[in-house]
Short mmCIF file of C-alpha atoms in Angstrom, two decimals:
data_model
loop_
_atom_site.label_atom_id
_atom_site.label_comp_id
_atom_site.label_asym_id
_atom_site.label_seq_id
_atom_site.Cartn_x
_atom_site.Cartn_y
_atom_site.Cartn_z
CA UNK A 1 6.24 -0.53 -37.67
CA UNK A 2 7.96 -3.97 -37.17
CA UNK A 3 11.63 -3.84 -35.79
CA UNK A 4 13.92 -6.74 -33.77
CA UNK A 5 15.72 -6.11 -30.44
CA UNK A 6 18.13 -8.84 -28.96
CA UNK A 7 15.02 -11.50 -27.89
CA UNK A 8 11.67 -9.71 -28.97
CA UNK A 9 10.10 -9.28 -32.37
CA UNK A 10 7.94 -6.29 -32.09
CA UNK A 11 5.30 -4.56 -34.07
CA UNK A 12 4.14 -1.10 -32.82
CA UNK A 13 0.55 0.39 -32.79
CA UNK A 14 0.27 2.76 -35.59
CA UNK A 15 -1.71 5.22 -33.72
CA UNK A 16 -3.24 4.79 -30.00
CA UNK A 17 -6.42 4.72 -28.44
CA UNK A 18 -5.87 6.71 -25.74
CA UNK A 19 -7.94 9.54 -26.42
CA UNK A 20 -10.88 6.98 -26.17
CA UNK A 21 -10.56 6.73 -22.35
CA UNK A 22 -11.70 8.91 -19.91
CA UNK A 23 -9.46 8.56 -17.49
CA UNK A 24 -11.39 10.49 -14.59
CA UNK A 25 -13.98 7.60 -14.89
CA UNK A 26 -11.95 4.06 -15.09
CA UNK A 27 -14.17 1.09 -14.49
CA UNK A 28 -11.47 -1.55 -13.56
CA UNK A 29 -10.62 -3.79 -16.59
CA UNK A 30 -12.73 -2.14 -19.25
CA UNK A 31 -10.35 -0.29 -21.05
CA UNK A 32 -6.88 -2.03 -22.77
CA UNK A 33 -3.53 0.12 -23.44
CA UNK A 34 -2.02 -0.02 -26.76
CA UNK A 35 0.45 -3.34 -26.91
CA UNK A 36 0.71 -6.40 -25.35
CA UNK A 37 3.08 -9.44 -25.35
CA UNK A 38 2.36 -12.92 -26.52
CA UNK A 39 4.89 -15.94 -26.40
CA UNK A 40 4.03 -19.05 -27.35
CA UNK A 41 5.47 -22.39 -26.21
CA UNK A 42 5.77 -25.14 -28.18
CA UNK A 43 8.51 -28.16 -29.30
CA UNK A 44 9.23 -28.26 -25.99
CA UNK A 45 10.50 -24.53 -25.74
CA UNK A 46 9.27 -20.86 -25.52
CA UNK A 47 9.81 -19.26 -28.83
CA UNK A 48 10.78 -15.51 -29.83
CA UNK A 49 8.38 -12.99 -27.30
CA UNK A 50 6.47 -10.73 -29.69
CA UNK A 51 5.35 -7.45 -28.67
CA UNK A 52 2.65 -5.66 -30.44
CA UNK A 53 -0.70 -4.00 -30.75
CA UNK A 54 -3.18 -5.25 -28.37
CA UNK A 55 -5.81 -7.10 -29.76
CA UNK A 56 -8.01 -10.63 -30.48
CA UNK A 57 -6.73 -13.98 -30.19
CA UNK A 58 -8.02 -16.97 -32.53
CA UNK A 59 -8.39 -19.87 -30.89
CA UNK A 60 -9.15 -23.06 -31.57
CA UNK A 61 -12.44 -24.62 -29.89
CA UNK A 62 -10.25 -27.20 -28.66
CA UNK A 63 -7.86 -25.28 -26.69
CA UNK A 64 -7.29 -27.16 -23.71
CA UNK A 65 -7.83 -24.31 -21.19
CA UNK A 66 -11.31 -24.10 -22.72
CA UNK A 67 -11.46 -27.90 -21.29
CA UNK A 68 -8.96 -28.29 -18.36
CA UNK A 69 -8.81 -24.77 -17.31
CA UNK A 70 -4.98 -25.00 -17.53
CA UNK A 71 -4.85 -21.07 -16.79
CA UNK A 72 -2.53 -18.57 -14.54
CA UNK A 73 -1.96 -15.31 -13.95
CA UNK A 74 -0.67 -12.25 -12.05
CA UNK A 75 -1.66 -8.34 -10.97
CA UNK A 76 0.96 -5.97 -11.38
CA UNK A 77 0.69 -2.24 -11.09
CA UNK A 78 3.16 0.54 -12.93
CA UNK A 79 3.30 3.79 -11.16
CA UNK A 80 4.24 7.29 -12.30
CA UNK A 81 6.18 9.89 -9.99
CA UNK A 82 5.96 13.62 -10.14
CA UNK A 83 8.82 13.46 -12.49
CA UNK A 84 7.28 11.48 -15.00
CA UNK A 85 9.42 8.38 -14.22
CA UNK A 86 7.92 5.00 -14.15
CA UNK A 87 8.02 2.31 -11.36
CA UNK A 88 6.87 -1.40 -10.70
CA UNK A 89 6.68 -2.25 -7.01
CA UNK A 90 8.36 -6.03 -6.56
CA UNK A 91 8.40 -7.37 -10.18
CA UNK A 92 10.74 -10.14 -8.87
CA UNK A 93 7.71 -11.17 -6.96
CA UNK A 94 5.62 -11.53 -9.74
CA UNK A 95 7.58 -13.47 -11.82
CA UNK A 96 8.51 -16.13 -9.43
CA UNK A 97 5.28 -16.61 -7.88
CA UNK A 98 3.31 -16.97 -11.79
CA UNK A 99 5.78 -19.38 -12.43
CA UNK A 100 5.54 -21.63 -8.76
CA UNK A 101 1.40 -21.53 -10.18
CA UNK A 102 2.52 -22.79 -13.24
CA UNK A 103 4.13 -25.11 -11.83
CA UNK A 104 1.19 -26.71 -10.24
CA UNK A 105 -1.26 -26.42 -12.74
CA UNK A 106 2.09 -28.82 -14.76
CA UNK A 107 2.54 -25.39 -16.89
CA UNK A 108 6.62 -24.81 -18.68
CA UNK A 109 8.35 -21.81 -16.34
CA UNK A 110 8.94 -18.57 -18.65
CA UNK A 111 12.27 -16.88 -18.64
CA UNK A 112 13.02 -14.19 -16.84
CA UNK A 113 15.12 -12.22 -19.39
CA UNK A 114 11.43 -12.50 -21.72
CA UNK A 115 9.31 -11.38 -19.26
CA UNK A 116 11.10 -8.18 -18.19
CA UNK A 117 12.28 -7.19 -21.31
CA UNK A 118 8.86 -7.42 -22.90
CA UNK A 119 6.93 -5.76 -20.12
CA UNK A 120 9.34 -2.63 -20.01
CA UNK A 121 9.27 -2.04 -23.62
CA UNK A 122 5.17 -2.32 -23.53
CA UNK A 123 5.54 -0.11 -20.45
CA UNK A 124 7.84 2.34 -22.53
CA UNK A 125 5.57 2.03 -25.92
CA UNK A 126 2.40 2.72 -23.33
CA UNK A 127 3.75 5.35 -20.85
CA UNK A 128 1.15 8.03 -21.59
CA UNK A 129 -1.48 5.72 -20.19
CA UNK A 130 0.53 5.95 -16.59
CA UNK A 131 -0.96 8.97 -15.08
CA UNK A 132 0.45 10.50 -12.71
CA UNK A 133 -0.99 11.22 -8.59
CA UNK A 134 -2.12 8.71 -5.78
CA UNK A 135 -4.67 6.33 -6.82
CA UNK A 136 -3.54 6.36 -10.34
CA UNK A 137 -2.09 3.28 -12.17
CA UNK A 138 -1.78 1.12 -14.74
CA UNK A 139 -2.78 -2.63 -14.10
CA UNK A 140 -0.51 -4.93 -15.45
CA UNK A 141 -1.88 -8.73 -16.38
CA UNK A 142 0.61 -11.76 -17.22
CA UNK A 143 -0.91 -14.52 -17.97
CA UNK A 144 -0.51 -18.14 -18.92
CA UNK A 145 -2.73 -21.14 -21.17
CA UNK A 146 -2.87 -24.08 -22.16
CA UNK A 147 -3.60 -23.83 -26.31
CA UNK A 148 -2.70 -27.46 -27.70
CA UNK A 149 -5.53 -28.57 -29.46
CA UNK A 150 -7.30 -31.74 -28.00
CA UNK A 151 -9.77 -32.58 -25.33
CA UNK A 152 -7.35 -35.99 -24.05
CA UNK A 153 -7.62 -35.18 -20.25
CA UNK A 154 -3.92 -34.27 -19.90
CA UNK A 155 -1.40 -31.43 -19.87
CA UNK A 156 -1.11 -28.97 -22.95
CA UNK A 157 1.94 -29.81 -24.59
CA UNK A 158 1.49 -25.75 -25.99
CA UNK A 159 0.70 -22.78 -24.01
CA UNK A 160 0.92 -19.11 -25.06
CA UNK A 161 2.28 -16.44 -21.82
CA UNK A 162 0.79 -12.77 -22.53
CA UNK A 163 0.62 -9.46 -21.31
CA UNK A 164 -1.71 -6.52 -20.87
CA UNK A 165 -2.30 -3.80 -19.27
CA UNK A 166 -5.19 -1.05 -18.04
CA UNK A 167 -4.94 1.64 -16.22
CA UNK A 168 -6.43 1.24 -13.18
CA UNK A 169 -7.50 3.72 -10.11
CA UNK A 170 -8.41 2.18 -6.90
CA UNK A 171 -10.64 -1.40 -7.19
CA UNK A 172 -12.84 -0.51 -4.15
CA UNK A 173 -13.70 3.17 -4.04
CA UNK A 174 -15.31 2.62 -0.31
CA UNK A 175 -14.73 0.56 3.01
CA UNK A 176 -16.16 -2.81 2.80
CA UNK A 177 -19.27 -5.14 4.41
CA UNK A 178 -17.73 -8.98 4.86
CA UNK A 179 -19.32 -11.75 6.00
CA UNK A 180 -17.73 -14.85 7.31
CA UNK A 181 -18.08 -18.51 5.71
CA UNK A 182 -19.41 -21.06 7.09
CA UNK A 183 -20.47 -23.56 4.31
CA UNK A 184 -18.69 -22.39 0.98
CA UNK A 185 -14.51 -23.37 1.06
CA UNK A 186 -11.79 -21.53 -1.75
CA UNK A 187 -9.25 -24.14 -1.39
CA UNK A 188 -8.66 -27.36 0.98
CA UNK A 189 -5.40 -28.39 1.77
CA UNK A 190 -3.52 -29.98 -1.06
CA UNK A 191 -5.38 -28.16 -3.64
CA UNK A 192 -4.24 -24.97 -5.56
CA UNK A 193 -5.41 -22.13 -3.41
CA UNK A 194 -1.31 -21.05 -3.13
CA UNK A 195 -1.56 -20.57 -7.10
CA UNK A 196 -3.12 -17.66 -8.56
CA UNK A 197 -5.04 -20.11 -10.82
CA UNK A 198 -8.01 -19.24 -12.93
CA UNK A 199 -10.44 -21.49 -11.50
CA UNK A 200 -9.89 -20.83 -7.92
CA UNK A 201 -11.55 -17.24 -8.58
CA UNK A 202 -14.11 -19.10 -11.15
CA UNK A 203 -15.45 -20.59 -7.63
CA UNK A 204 -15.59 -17.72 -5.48
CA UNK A 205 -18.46 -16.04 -7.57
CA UNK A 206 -21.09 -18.44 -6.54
CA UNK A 207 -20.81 -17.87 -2.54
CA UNK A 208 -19.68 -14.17 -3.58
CA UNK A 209 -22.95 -13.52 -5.05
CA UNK A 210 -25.08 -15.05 -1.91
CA UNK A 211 -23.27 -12.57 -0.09
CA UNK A 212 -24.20 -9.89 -2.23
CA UNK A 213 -27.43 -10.82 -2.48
CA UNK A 214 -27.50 -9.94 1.80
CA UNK A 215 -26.10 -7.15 1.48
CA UNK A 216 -22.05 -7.65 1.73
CA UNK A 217 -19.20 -7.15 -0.29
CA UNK A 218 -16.92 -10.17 -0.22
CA UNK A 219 -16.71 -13.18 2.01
CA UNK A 220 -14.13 -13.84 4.44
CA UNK A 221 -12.97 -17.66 3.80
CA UNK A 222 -12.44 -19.97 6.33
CA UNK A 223 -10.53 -23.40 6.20
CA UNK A 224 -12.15 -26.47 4.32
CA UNK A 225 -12.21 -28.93 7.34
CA UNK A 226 -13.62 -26.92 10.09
CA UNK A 227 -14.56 -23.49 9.27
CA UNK A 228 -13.23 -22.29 12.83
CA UNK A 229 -10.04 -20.60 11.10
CA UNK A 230 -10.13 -17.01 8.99
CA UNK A 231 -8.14 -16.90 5.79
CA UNK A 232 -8.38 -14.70 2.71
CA UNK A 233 -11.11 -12.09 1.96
CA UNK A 234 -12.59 -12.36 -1.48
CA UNK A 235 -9.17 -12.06 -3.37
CA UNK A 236 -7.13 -10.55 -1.43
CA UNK A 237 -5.09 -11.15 2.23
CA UNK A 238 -6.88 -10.23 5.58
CA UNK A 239 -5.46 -8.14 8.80
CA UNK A 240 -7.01 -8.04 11.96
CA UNK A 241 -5.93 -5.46 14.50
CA UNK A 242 -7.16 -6.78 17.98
CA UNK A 243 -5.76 -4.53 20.58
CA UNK A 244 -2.52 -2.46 18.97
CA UNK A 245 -1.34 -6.47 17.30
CA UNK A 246 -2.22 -7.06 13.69
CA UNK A 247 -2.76 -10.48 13.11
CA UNK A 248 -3.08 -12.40 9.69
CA UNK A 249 -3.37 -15.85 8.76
CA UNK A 250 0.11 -17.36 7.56
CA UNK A 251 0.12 -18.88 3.96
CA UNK A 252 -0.24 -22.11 3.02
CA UNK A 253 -1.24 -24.43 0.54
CA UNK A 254 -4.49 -22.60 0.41
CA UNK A 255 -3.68 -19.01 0.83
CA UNK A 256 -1.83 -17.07 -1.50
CA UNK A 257 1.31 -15.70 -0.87
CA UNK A 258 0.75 -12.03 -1.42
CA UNK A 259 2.64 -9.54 -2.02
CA UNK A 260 1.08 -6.55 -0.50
CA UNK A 261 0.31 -8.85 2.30
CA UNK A 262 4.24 -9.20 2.57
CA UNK A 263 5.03 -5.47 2.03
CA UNK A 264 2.71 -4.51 4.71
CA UNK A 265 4.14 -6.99 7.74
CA UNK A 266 7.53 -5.51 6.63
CA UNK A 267 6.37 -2.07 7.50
CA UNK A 268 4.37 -2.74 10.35
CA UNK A 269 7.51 -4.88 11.90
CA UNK A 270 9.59 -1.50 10.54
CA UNK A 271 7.15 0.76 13.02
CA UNK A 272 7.49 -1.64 15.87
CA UNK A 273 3.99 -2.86 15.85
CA UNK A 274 3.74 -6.17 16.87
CA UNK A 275 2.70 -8.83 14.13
CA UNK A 276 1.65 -12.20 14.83
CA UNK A 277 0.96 -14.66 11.98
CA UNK A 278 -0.59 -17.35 13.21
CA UNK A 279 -4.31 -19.40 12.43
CA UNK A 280 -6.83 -16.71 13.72
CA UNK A 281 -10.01 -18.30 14.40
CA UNK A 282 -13.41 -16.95 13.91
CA UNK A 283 -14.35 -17.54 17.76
CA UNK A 284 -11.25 -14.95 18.80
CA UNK A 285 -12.40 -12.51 16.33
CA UNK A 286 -16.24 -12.61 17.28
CA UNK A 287 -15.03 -12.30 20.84
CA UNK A 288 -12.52 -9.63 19.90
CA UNK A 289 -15.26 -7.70 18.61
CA UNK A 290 -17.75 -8.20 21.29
CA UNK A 291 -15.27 -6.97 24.44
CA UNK A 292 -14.00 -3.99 21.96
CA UNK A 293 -10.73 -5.21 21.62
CA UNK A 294 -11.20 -5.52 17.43
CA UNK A 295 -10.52 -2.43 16.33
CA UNK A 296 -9.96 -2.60 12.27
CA UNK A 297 -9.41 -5.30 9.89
CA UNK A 298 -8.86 -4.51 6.65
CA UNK A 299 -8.15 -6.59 2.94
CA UNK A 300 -4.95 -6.45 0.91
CA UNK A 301 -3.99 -7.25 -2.80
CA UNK A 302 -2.55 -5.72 -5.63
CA UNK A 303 -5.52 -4.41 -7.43
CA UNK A 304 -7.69 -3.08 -3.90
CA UNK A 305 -4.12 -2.13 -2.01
CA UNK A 306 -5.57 -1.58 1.23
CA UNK A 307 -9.26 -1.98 2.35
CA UNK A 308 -11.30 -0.85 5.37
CA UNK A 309 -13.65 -3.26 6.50
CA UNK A 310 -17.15 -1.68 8.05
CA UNK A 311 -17.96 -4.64 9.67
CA UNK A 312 -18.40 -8.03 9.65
CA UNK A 313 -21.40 -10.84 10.02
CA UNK A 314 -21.33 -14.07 11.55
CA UNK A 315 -24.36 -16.66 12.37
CA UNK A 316 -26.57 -13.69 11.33
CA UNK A 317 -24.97 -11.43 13.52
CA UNK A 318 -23.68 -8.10 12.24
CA UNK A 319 -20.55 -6.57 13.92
CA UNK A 320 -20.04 -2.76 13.45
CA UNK A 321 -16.12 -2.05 13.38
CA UNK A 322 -14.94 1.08 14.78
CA UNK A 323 -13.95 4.49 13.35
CA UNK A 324 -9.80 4.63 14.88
CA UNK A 325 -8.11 7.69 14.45
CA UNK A 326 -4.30 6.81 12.43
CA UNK A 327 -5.44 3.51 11.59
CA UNK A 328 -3.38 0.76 10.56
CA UNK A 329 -4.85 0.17 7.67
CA UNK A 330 -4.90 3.79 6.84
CA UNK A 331 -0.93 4.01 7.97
CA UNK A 332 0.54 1.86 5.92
CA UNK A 333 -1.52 2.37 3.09
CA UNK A 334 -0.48 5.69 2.90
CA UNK A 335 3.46 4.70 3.71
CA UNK A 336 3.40 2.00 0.99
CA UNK A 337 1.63 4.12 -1.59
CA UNK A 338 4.54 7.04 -0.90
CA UNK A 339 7.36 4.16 -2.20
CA UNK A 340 5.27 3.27 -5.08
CA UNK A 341 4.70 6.50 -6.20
CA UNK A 342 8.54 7.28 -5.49
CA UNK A 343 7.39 9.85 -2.44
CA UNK A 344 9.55 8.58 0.06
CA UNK A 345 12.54 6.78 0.64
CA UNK A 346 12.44 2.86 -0.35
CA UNK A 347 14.35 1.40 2.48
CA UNK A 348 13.28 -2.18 1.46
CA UNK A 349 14.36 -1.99 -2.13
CA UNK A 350 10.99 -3.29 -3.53
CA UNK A 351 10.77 -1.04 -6.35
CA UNK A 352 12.48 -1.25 -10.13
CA UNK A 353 12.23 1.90 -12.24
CA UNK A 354 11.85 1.32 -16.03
CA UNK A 355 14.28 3.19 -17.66
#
């Protein structure tokens, strides 16, 4: 069924796929819900936003992302309360920081009235694959790429911005095993680690898998010139609690500016717990651990929310973390998953109901 609304064209699935998905055993990213939006941009301008049913793209060979890896994109999560209303937790967010990485990677800003209106009305279309309880989600991907045809070295002069969704429970089920870089860089300064860029994950995998490969989960990065300072965890911010202070790195040029990284100084700084952002450097953390003062560190991100670290190696040396009663990481996890799920009072005005 095709119909028109003020700035979308959109087609709606004639039946769904839900009953495909067993929703009591989500791999993360394996199943699709029902529509999705795709824009393209071209003549210099973004034309009309189509929603419709999700589905293949064809391509040509010479798509320029294929060459140039002119590619962007975001995590989002849609949340359903006891009352069967849904939520998104900082949209605003979102949309301005996929933009300042399009921006970098010399990709055309979208407009804000397309991307909201399109994402509520898949949201809408697709609200029976929002479940409802803790843990439950749907995962929401915007993305942008490059799609003129050509392999000139140069920017696409077309791109096409789309979104889909999946619903989603929690990314790691258990506490994590890290260990600490000391060859292997994400970003250097000057470079695009601040984007959410497709490549910047593309060359994490490598030094991801010699981690595995020992026995860990994810590697902590440190920076490009030295490797003496801590900065993101696989793909997601790092805290460190050393004493009763959480510490994280602040963001630059090569960490991303996160949003659950954000949300969760605000509510430590709301509890009175001090928070110091500032370089933290491997030697302070080994130390840390060795006198007792480390007690937790845990990762945070959009997909993974909030993850416990186990413990942590460095020059072959394995660090236990441990076990704290009313963790941190535990703490706020629970207090920011209460205003996502519309379970408690949302002080900081972070979340947009779709109505």
């Amino acid at each position: 069924m095709k119909t028109q609304s003020t700035t979308l064209d959109i087609t709606k699935a004639s039946s769904s796929r839900i009953s495909e998905v067993d929703f009591d055993n989500l791999a993360f990213g394996k199943h699709y819900s029902d529509h999705m939006m795709i824009c393209d941009y071209k003549d210099g301008q973004w034309q009309t936003p189509q929603v419709l049913p999700y589905g293949p793209l064809s391509m040509d060979p010479s798509s320029k992302v294929f060459h140039y890896g002119q590619a962007v994109f975001e995590g989002m999560k849609a949340f359903k309360d006891e009352d069967d209303k849904v939520w998104l937790f900082r949209p605003e967010d979102n949309f301005k920081r996929i933009n300042i990485s399009a921006e970098r990677l010399a990709m055309p800003a979208f407009p804000k009235e397309y991307f909201f209106e399109a994402l509520e009305t898949i949201l809408k279309f697709d609200k029976d694959w929002i479940k409802t309880g803790k843990g439950n989600s749907l995962y929401i991907r915007p993305f942008v790429i490059g799609t003129e045809n050509g392999v000139s070295a140069s920017p696409s002069s077309e791109y096409k911005f789309i979104i889909i969704c999946c619903p989603a429970k929690a990314y790691y089920s258990n506490p994590v095993k890290v260990t600490i870089a000391q060859k292997y860089s994400r970003s250097a300064d000057g470079g695009v680690g601040y984007a959410k860029a497709a490549g910047n994950y593309a060359a994490q995998f490598y030094p991801t898998n010699l981690a595995k490969e020992k026995g860990y989960d994810q590697v902590i990065w440190t920076d490009a010139n030295t490797h003496e300072y801590l900065e993101e965890c696989g793909t997601m911010n790092v805290f460190f609690r050393v004493g009763d202070k959480l510490i994280t790195a602040p963001t630059n040029d090569r960490i991303l500016d996160g949003i659950t990284r954000k949300s969760i100084i605000a509510l430590a700084e709301d509890e009175g717990v001090t928070v110091e952002v500032r370089r933290v450097s491997v030697k302070e953390i080994v130390e840390a651990a060795k006198n007792g003062e480390l007690k937790e560190i845990f990762g945070a991100g959009t997909a993974a929310t909030i993850v416990p670290f186990l413990g942590f190696d460095f020059n072959d040396e394995y660090f236990e973390l441990p076990q704290v009663e009313n963790s941190y990481g535990a703490r706020f996890k629970t207090r920011l998953q209460d205003i996502q799920y519309n379970l408690a009072e949302d002080k900081f005005n972070w979340t947009y109901e779709v109505k």
